[in-house]
Amino acid sequence: MKVIETEALIIGGGVTGVGIMRDLALRGIQCLLLDKKDLCAGASGGNHGLLHSGARYVSNDLLAAKECRIESKILQDLAPQCIENTGALFVATEADDADFALHFPEWCADAGIQCESISPSDARGIEPHLADNLQSVYLLPDATVDPFRLALENVADAKRVTDSIYWPHSEVVSFVIADGTITAALCRDQRTGELSEIRALQVVNAAGAWAMGIARLA
């Protein structure tokens, strides 16, 4: 059985796992990232790719709106090549709550989110198929993100900085535990069935929806 030693074992190749991998690598820590399928095989690759400005939350969750704005800015600064600044239109028709539309810019301002009122005719210049009975339209700084490119570039940078390793199709089947501490993980290659032991000083569970299953192994 092959034995590999690393400073940190990261389980889960979604955007959380690859982000942790790069962050640790930038701190000089050599990592091994594995996933039982491949990068972004779960929720990170199954989303709609919308990078929220936070505007959708301003009426009922100001904290979430602010967090979206801050995290969106961080991501755009770190990985602009993975993001398309499409903008977004928030529209209200005559059938919608006029009071909500009136207060929407104030709520955006409270969250620090840029909100520009534009005319219905200008909005139709952006999206010709909008309804005829528009009451108000606001332009917001929403964007789209390519999670696959984001994941690949995080892994590539981690490899460049510390020779970190990525193993796809590798499933954790058990842990080696000594004195209440995980010292190694036994992994199976899903393609060949080969078992490997990964010895690590730290283990990070970034398995997303499968995190509880990983935790139960410990």
XYZ file of N, CA and C in Angstrom:
654
model
N 0.844 -1.201 0.000
C 0.000 0.000 0.000
C 0.884 1.258 0.000
N 0.523 2.184 -0.865
C 1.284 3.428 -0.967
C 1.035 4.305 0.258
N 2.105 4.897 0.788
C 2.008 5.802 1.935
C 2.501 7.182 1.511
N 1.666 8.194 1.755
C 1.993 9.579 1.412
C 1.984 10.406 2.690
N 2.947 11.293 2.826
C 2.976 12.201 3.970
C 2.768 13.638 3.499
N 1.962 14.383 4.240
C 1.679 15.772 3.905
C 1.418 16.541 5.191
N 1.500 17.849 5.104
C 1.219 18.656 6.292
C -0.279 18.759 6.552
N -1.066 18.886 5.478
C -2.516 19.031 5.643
C -3.242 18.223 4.585
N -4.182 17.413 5.025
C -5.068 16.674 4.131
C -6.405 17.397 4.100
N -6.855 17.752 2.898
C -8.138 18.436 2.726
C -9.068 17.500 1.979
N -10.219 17.242 2.558
C -11.186 16.318 1.972
C -12.326 17.124 1.366
N -12.452 17.065 0.039
C -13.526 17.775 -0.642
C -13.007 18.785 -1.639
N -13.293 18.557 -2.924
C -12.776 19.415 -3.988
C -13.763 20.434 -4.505
N -14.602 20.962 -3.609
C -15.457 22.080 -4.001
C -14.718 23.397 -3.812
N -15.432 24.519 -3.974
C -14.749 25.809 -3.876
C -14.218 26.061 -2.466
N -14.862 25.484 -1.456
C -14.335 25.632 -0.096
C -13.009 24.897 0.045
N -12.964 23.651 -0.395
C -11.742 22.861 -0.282
C -10.581 23.446 -1.061
N -10.834 23.869 -2.302
C -9.735 24.414 -3.108
C -9.282 25.765 -2.574
N -10.222 26.530 -2.008
C -9.848 27.807 -1.408
C -8.961 27.615 -0.190
N -9.294 26.615 0.623
C -8.459 26.289 1.787
C -7.081 25.821 1.325
N -7.071 25.012 0.280
C -5.798 24.510 -0.250
C -4.875 25.660 -0.651
N -5.398 26.601 -1.395
C -4.564 27.726 -1.845
C -4.156 28.605 -0.669
N -5.081 28.847 0.246
C -4.768 29.699 1.391
C -3.642 29.096 2.228
N -3.723 27.796 2.473
C -2.663 27.132 3.232
C -1.342 27.156 2.464
N -1.423 26.941 1.155
C -0.206 26.960 0.342
C 0.478 28.320 0.405
N -0.306 29.387 0.377
C 0.263 30.729 0.456
C 0.933 30.981 1.805
N 0.561 30.185 2.795
C 1.196 30.280 4.121
C 2.355 29.288 4.267
N 2.723 28.662 3.160
C 3.864 27.758 3.165
C 3.560 26.339 3.568
N 2.279 25.972 3.611
C 1.881 24.631 4.057
C 1.611 23.743 2.847
N 2.277 22.615 2.796
C 2.079 21.664 1.706
C 0.837 20.830 1.990
N -0.043 20.722 1.000
C -1.351 20.075 1.193
C -1.549 18.935 0.205
N -2.465 18.071 0.581
C -3.004 17.096 -0.356
C -4.521 17.230 -0.316
N -5.093 17.564 -1.448
C -6.546 17.701 -1.583
C -7.069 16.495 -2.333
N -8.124 15.894 -1.809
C -8.722 14.786 -2.546
C -10.238 14.936 -2.616
N -10.797 14.305 -3.623
C -12.252 14.276 -3.783
C -12.640 12.905 -4.327
N -13.766 12.395 -3.864
C -14.161 11.054 -4.307
C -14.619 11.048 -5.769
N -14.921 12.242 -6.305
C -15.234 12.352 -7.736
C -14.203 13.275 -8.385
N -14.562 14.547 -8.548
C -13.624 15.489 -9.152
C -13.960 16.890 -8.676
N -13.179 17.868 -9.095
C -13.416 19.242 -8.674
C -14.828 19.684 -9.039
N -15.489 20.323 -8.101
C -16.829 20.892 -8.313
C -17.852 19.847 -8.752
N -17.712 18.623 -8.249
C -18.657 17.567 -8.612
C -19.959 17.660 -7.825
N -19.962 18.444 -6.741
C -21.159 18.593 -5.921
C -21.821 19.937 -6.126
N -22.170 20.585 -5.019
C -22.894 21.856 -5.088
C -22.098 22.949 -5.792
N -20.766 22.907 -5.678
C -19.947 23.955 -6.294
C -20.061 23.965 -7.812
N -20.379 22.818 -8.405
C -20.552 22.758 -9.849
C -22.003 22.700 -10.273
N -22.910 22.578 -9.301
C -24.326 22.445 -9.623
C -25.131 23.694 -9.356
N -24.459 24.808 -9.118
C -25.167 26.061 -8.836
C -25.409 26.841 -10.121
N -26.122 27.966 -10.007
C -26.436 28.761 -11.201
C -25.362 29.787 -11.536
N -24.287 29.827 -10.756
C -23.168 30.700 -11.092
C -23.404 32.174 -10.836
N -24.417 32.514 -10.064
C -24.701 33.924 -9.786
C -23.892 34.395 -8.588
N -23.174 35.494 -8.772
C -22.427 36.121 -7.689
C -23.268 37.286 -7.184
N -23.939 37.066 -6.061
C -24.924 38.019 -5.560
C -24.286 39.327 -5.105
N -24.949 40.418 -5.430
C -24.557 41.715 -4.870
C -25.025 41.839 -3.428
N -26.040 41.040 -3.075
C -26.660 41.120 -1.757
C -28.010 41.798 -1.789
N -28.370 42.356 -2.943
C -29.602 43.142 -3.037
C -30.859 42.320 -2.763
N -30.812 41.049 -3.051
C -32.005 40.219 -2.857
C -32.362 40.069 -1.379
N -31.419 40.389 -0.486
C -31.644 40.210 0.945
C -31.904 41.514 1.699
N -31.844 42.654 1.028
C -31.837 43.931 1.755
C -33.117 44.198 2.540
N -34.222 43.630 2.131
C -35.490 43.934 2.799
C -35.701 43.145 4.083
N -35.020 41.988 4.208
C -35.313 41.148 5.378
C -34.085 40.582 6.090
N -32.885 40.782 5.540
C -31.676 40.258 6.195
C -30.493 41.154 5.829
N -30.384 42.256 6.535
C -29.355 43.249 6.224
C -27.949 42.674 6.389
N -27.762 41.833 7.404
C -26.446 41.240 7.631
C -26.027 40.368 6.452
N -26.953 39.541 5.963
C -26.646 38.685 4.812
C -26.338 39.526 3.580
N -27.075 40.622 3.413
C -26.836 41.512 2.276
C -25.429 42.102 2.329
N -25.022 42.546 3.506
C -23.677 43.113 3.665
C -22.603 42.059 3.428
N -22.836 40.855 3.941
C -21.861 39.776 3.753
C -21.693 39.450 2.272
N -22.805 39.414 1.540
C -22.737 39.162 0.097
C -21.902 40.230 -0.599
N -22.169 41.481 -0.262
C -21.429 42.588 -0.887
C -19.930 42.464 -0.618
N -19.577 42.199 0.632
C -18.162 42.116 1.014
C -17.481 40.924 0.339
N -18.123 39.756 0.401
C -17.518 38.557 -0.172
C -17.428 38.645 -1.693
N -18.420 39.265 -2.312
C -18.385 39.451 -3.761
C -17.196 40.311 -4.165
N -16.955 41.381 -3.409
C -15.827 42.270 -3.702
C -14.500 41.533 -3.527
N -14.387 40.733 -2.476
C -13.158 39.970 -2.249
C -12.890 39.027 -3.416
N -13.937 38.317 -3.848
C -13.772 37.359 -4.933
C -13.422 38.059 -6.240
N -14.031 39.209 -6.491
C -13.722 39.948 -7.714
C -12.297 40.488 -7.696
N -11.791 40.826 -6.520
C -10.405 41.290 -6.412
C -9.416 40.140 -6.600
N -9.758 38.967 -6.056
C -8.842 37.826 -6.094
C -8.846 37.105 -7.438
N -10.012 36.999 -8.063
C -10.118 36.180 -9.281
C -10.990 36.853 -10.335
N -10.612 38.054 -10.785
C -11.442 38.756 -11.772
C -11.591 37.988 -13.078
N -10.612 37.132 -13.393
C -10.658 36.371 -14.636
C -11.743 35.297 -14.614
N -12.281 35.002 -13.439
C -13.333 33.984 -13.305
C -14.728 34.597 -13.232
N -14.809 35.915 -13.352
C -16.065 36.619 -13.098
C -16.450 37.501 -14.278
N -17.726 37.508 -14.600
C -18.267 38.413 -15.616
C -19.239 39.371 -14.933
N -18.934 40.653 -15.004
C -19.773 41.658 -14.345
C -20.972 41.996 -15.229
N -21.948 41.136 -15.183
C -23.131 41.276 -16.033
C -24.074 42.368 -15.550
N -24.076 42.629 -14.234
C -25.096 43.494 -13.663
C -26.415 42.745 -13.584
N -27.380 43.327 -12.899
C -28.692 42.694 -12.761
C -29.768 43.764 -12.691
N -30.918 43.446 -13.216
C -32.066 44.346 -13.151
C -33.047 43.840 -12.107
N -33.387 44.691 -11.152
C -34.457 44.414 -10.199
C -35.640 45.265 -10.637
N -36.717 44.607 -11.030
C -37.838 45.332 -11.635
C -39.109 45.179 -10.803
N -39.948 46.195 -10.882
C -41.276 46.159 -10.259
C -42.293 46.560 -11.313
N -43.360 45.786 -11.423
C -44.442 46.130 -12.337
C -45.554 46.831 -11.564
N -46.550 47.266 -12.273
C -47.673 47.952 -11.627
C -48.419 47.035 -10.670
N -48.267 45.737 -10.838
C -48.943 44.780 -9.954
C -48.162 44.530 -8.669
N -46.925 45.011 -8.600
C -46.087 44.774 -7.424
C -46.306 45.838 -6.359
N -45.750 45.576 -5.185
C -45.888 46.471 -4.036
C -45.103 47.758 -4.291
N -45.813 48.856 -4.492
C -45.166 50.136 -4.795
C -44.322 50.622 -3.626
N -44.758 50.332 -2.408
C -44.013 50.775 -1.230
C -42.669 50.049 -1.137
N -42.663 48.781 -1.481
C -41.415 48.015 -1.485
C -40.437 48.616 -2.488
N -40.922 48.885 -3.689
C -40.062 49.461 -4.725
C -39.529 50.825 -4.310
N -40.349 51.592 -3.586
C -39.940 52.923 -3.140
C -38.790 52.847 -2.148
N -38.856 51.880 -1.232
C -37.849 51.780 -0.172
C -36.626 50.955 -0.565
N -36.709 50.251 -1.679
C -35.616 49.369 -2.088
C -34.261 50.086 -2.169
N -34.173 51.271 -2.787
C -32.870 51.960 -2.835
C -32.338 52.323 -1.447
N -33.229 52.655 -0.516
C -32.801 52.986 0.848
C -32.194 51.762 1.525
N -32.840 50.624 1.343
C -32.328 49.392 1.947
C -30.961 49.026 1.354
N -30.826 49.211 0.051
C -29.531 48.945 -0.590
C -28.453 49.866 -0.018
N -28.802 51.135 0.171
C -27.849 52.093 0.737
C -27.436 51.679 2.145
N -28.392 51.182 2.927
C -28.082 50.727 4.290
C -27.067 49.581 4.279
N -27.114 48.768 3.218
C -26.198 47.626 3.097
C -24.914 47.993 2.354
N -24.833 49.228 1.882
C -23.650 49.658 1.135
C -23.606 49.131 -0.283
N -24.776 48.782 -0.826
C -24.855 48.206 -2.167
C -25.246 49.282 -3.174
N -24.476 49.385 -4.234
C -24.761 50.361 -5.284
C -26.084 50.016 -5.961
N -26.952 51.007 -6.084
C -28.276 50.795 -6.676
C -28.616 52.004 -7.534
N -28.778 51.777 -8.811
C -29.044 52.877 -9.745
C -30.439 52.730 -10.345
N -31.249 53.768 -10.197
C -32.577 53.771 -10.809
C -32.434 54.119 -12.288
N -33.030 53.304 -13.144
C -32.991 53.591 -14.575
C -34.412 53.571 -15.127
N -34.594 54.183 -16.264
C -35.930 54.274 -16.854
C -36.329 52.940 -17.473
N -37.641 52.688 -17.582
C -38.085 51.462 -18.247
C -37.549 51.334 -19.669
N -37.439 52.456 -20.381
C -36.928 52.384 -21.755
C -35.456 51.973 -21.774
N -34.672 52.506 -20.823
C -33.266 52.094 -20.739
C -33.155 50.623 -20.346
N -34.053 50.184 -19.469
C -34.042 48.781 -19.054
C -34.343 47.866 -20.234
N -35.258 48.287 -21.099
C -35.594 47.463 -22.270
C -34.452 47.456 -23.285
N -33.613 48.476 -23.230
C -32.423 48.455 -24.070
C -31.455 47.368 -23.641
N -31.509 47.022 -22.356
C -30.671 45.940 -21.820
C -31.353 44.592 -22.005
N -32.661 44.560 -21.696
C -33.444 43.324 -21.808
C -34.769 43.655 -22.502
N -34.850 43.428 -23.821
C -36.032 43.830 -24.598
C -37.328 43.136 -24.195
N -37.249 42.005 -23.530
C -38.448 41.219 -23.260
C -39.044 41.478 -21.877
N -38.688 42.592 -21.264
C -39.303 42.959 -19.988
C -40.782 43.283 -20.188
N -41.538 43.192 -19.101
C -42.980 43.455 -19.157
C -43.264 44.887 -19.603
N -44.446 45.088 -20.150
C -44.839 46.424 -20.619
C -45.206 47.356 -19.472
N -45.673 46.794 -18.360
C -46.207 47.624 -17.269
C -45.189 47.834 -16.149
N -43.966 48.199 -16.508
C -42.935 48.422 -15.497
C -43.239 49.665 -14.674
N -43.051 49.523 -13.377
C -43.254 50.644 -12.464
C -41.922 51.305 -12.114
N -40.910 50.484 -11.846
C -39.577 50.991 -11.538
C -38.550 49.907 -11.833
N -37.329 50.353 -12.140
C -36.247 49.424 -12.464
C -34.963 49.921 -11.804
N -34.232 48.982 -11.196
C -32.963 49.327 -10.559
C -31.863 48.431 -11.121
N -30.719 49.046 -11.381
C -29.558 48.321 -11.880
C -28.615 48.037 -10.718
N -28.291 46.751 -10.512
C -27.461 46.312 -9.384
C -26.193 45.621 -9.888
N -25.129 45.610 -9.067
C -23.846 45.036 -9.501
C -23.706 43.530 -9.287
N -24.751 42.765 -9.586
C -24.613 41.308 -9.548
C -23.687 40.860 -10.684
N -23.168 39.662 -10.585
C -22.238 39.151 -11.591
C -22.409 37.643 -11.706
N -21.681 37.045 -12.623
C -21.651 35.587 -12.721
C -20.219 35.108 -12.491
N -20.103 33.892 -11.969
C -18.787 33.329 -11.666
C -18.689 31.929 -12.270
N -17.522 31.605 -12.791
C -17.250 30.275 -13.334
C -16.594 29.441 -12.231
N -17.352 28.594 -11.534
C -16.780 27.855 -10.397
C -15.722 26.845 -10.813
N -15.821 26.333 -12.036
C -14.850 25.334 -12.488
C -13.475 25.974 -12.712
N -13.467 27.113 -13.380
C -12.193 27.811 -13.570
C -11.623 28.275 -12.230
N -12.513 28.748 -11.355
C -12.069 29.193 -10.034
C -11.384 28.053 -9.281
N -11.981 26.865 -9.328
C -11.401 25.707 -8.642
C -10.071 25.302 -9.262
N -10.034 25.223 -10.579
C -8.809 24.815 -11.267
C -7.656 25.773 -10.982
N -7.951 27.063 -10.959
C -6.884 28.042 -10.748
C -6.402 28.043 -9.298
N -7.290 27.782 -8.357
C -6.861 27.650 -6.961
C -5.905 26.471 -6.798
N -6.261 25.346 -7.396
C -5.417 24.154 -7.302
C -4.073 24.389 -7.989
N -4.111 24.982 -9.177
C -2.872 25.233 -9.918
C -1.934 26.144 -9.130
N -2.496 27.150 -8.478
C -1.661 28.076 -7.710
C -1.068 27.392 -6.480
N -1.860 26.551 -5.829
C -1.354 25.817 -4.660
C -0.221 24.874 -5.058
N -0.371 24.218 -6.205
C 0.692 23.340 -6.696
C 1.961 24.136 -6.985
N 1.783 25.315 -7.558
C 2.932 26.148 -7.916
C 3.691 26.623 -6.683
N 2.948 26.987 -5.634
C 3.569 27.601 -4.458
C 4.271 26.578 -3.572
N 3.625 25.445 -3.323
C 4.191 24.488 -2.354
C 4.232 23.046 -2.855
N 4.078 22.842 -4.154
C 4.035 21.468 -4.674
C 2.924 20.661 -4.021
N 1.822 21.333 -3.705
C 0.673 20.623 -3.151
C 0.108 19.673 -4.201
N -0.677 18.716 -3.744
C -1.127 17.612 -4.595
C -2.652 17.573 -4.635
N -3.196 17.251 -5.803
C -4.638 17.019 -5.917
C -4.874 15.608 -6.427
N -5.709 14.859 -5.698
C -6.092 13.509 -6.098
C -7.596 13.466 -6.376
N -8.007 13.316 -7.626
C -9.429 13.084 -7.897
C -9.768 11.610 -7.719
N -11.054 11.323 -7.660
C -11.554 9.939 -7.600
C -10.930 9.156 -6.445
N -10.720 9.837 -5.327
C -10.116 9.203 -4.148
C -11.036 9.392 -2.954
N -11.550 8.298 -2.440
C -12.531 8.348 -1.356
C -11.907 7.916 -0.034
N -12.161 8.696 1.011
C -11.712 8.323 2.349
C -12.610 7.196 2.860
N -12.001 6.094 3.250
C -12.785 4.961 3.747
C -12.628 4.764 5.248
N -11.525 5.278 5.817
C -11.341 5.175 7.267
C -10.215 6.103 7.698
N -10.139 6.318 9.006
C -9.062 7.119 9.583
C -8.237 6.264 10.539
N -6.971 6.616 10.657
C -6.111 6.062 11.702
C -6.104 7.078 12.836
N -6.512 6.652 14.024
C -6.659 7.566 15.154
C -5.789 7.095 16.310
N -5.010 8.027 16.856
C -4.151 7.718 18.005
C -4.334 8.793 19.058
N -4.694 8.380 20.266
C -4.912 9.313 21.382
C -5.919 10.406 21.021
N -6.976 9.999 20.319
C -8.040 10.935 19.981
C -7.726 11.868 18.832
N -6.615 11.644 18.145
C -6.206 12.516 17.043
C -6.075 11.717 15.754
N -6.615 12.257 14.663
C -6.453 11.614 13.361
C -5.011 11.797 12.896
N -4.348 10.709 12.618
C -2.959 10.771 12.151
C -2.814 10.391 10.681
N -3.828 9.703 10.149
C -3.762 9.291 8.747
C -5.163 8.949 8.258
N -5.301 8.952 6.934
C -6.558 8.550 6.309
C -6.270 7.449 5.304
N -7.135 6.449 5.294
C -7.037 5.381 4.309
C -7.972 5.741 3.160
N -7.432 5.803 1.943
C -8.208 6.252 0.789
C -8.206 5.186 -0.298
N -9.321 5.123 -1.030
C -9.439 4.171 -2.130
C -9.570 4.928 -3.451
N -8.753 4.548 -4.424
C -8.870 5.089 -5.775
C -10.114 4.480 -6.415
N -11.078 5.312 -6.770
C -12.351 4.828 -7.293
C -12.209 4.154 -8.654
N -11.123 4.415 -9.344
C -10.936 3.834 -10.677
C -10.222 2.484 -10.629
N -9.255 2.360 -9.722
C -8.438 1.138 -9.683
C -8.700 0.264 -8.465
N -9.318 0.850 -7.436
C -9.521 0.127 -6.191
C -8.305 0.126 -5.289
N -7.216 0.736 -5.732
C -5.978 0.763 -4.947
C -6.160 1.579 -3.673
N -5.609 1.078 -2.571
C -5.669 1.772 -1.289
C -4.364 2.521 -1.035
N -4.491 3.709 -0.434
C -3.328 4.503 -0.051
C -3.541 5.033 1.357
N -2.448 5.192 2.080
C -2.510 5.800 3.403
C -1.896 7.194 3.318
N -2.672 8.188 3.725
C -2.192 9.568 3.716
C -1.983 10.004 5.157
N -0.742 10.243 5.511
C -0.413 10.696 6.859
C -0.325 12.219 6.852
N -1.048 12.848 7.769
C -1.121 14.309 7.770
C -1.086 14.854 9.190
N -0.492 16.038 9.321
C -0.471 16.702 10.621
C -1.839 17.290 10.957
N -2.575 17.705 9.918
C -3.915 18.259 10.095
C -4.832 17.692 9.024
N -6.085 17.490 9.394
C -7.094 17.026 8.446
C -8.231 18.037 8.427
N -8.595 18.475 7.222
C -9.674 19.452 7.059
C -10.834 18.777 6.337
N -11.998 18.805 6.948
C -13.198 18.220 6.358
C -13.957 19.316 5.617
N -13.797 19.350 4.297
C -14.485 20.340 3.458
C -15.375 19.625 2.453
N -16.038 18.574 2.916
C -16.773 17.683 2.022
C -18.204 18.125 1.737
N -18.583 19.305 2.190
C -19.906 19.825 1.863
C -21.022 18.940 2.386
N -21.912 18.519 1.490
C -23.057 17.693 1.884
C -22.632 16.338 2.448
N -21.392 15.941 2.181
C -20.887 14.654 2.664
C -20.027 14.818 3.918
N -19.957 16.023 4.464
C -19.086 16.298 5.614
C -19.461 15.459 6.833
N -20.748 15.264 7.057
C -21.161 14.485 8.222
C -20.737 13.028 8.088
N -20.796 12.493 6.881
C -20.342 11.125 6.666
C -18.858 10.974 6.947
N -18.075 11.967 6.554
C -16.639 11.959 6.853
C -16.423 12.047 8.360
N -17.192 12.919 9.010
C -17.050 13.096 10.461
C -17.348 11.799 11.207
N -18.312 11.037 10.716
C -18.665 9.780 11.390
C -17.516 8.777 11.351
N -16.660 8.873 10.361
C -15.522 7.953 10.276
C -14.521 8.185 11.403
N -14.575 9.393 11.967
C -13.638 9.724 13.047
C -14.215 9.378 14.410
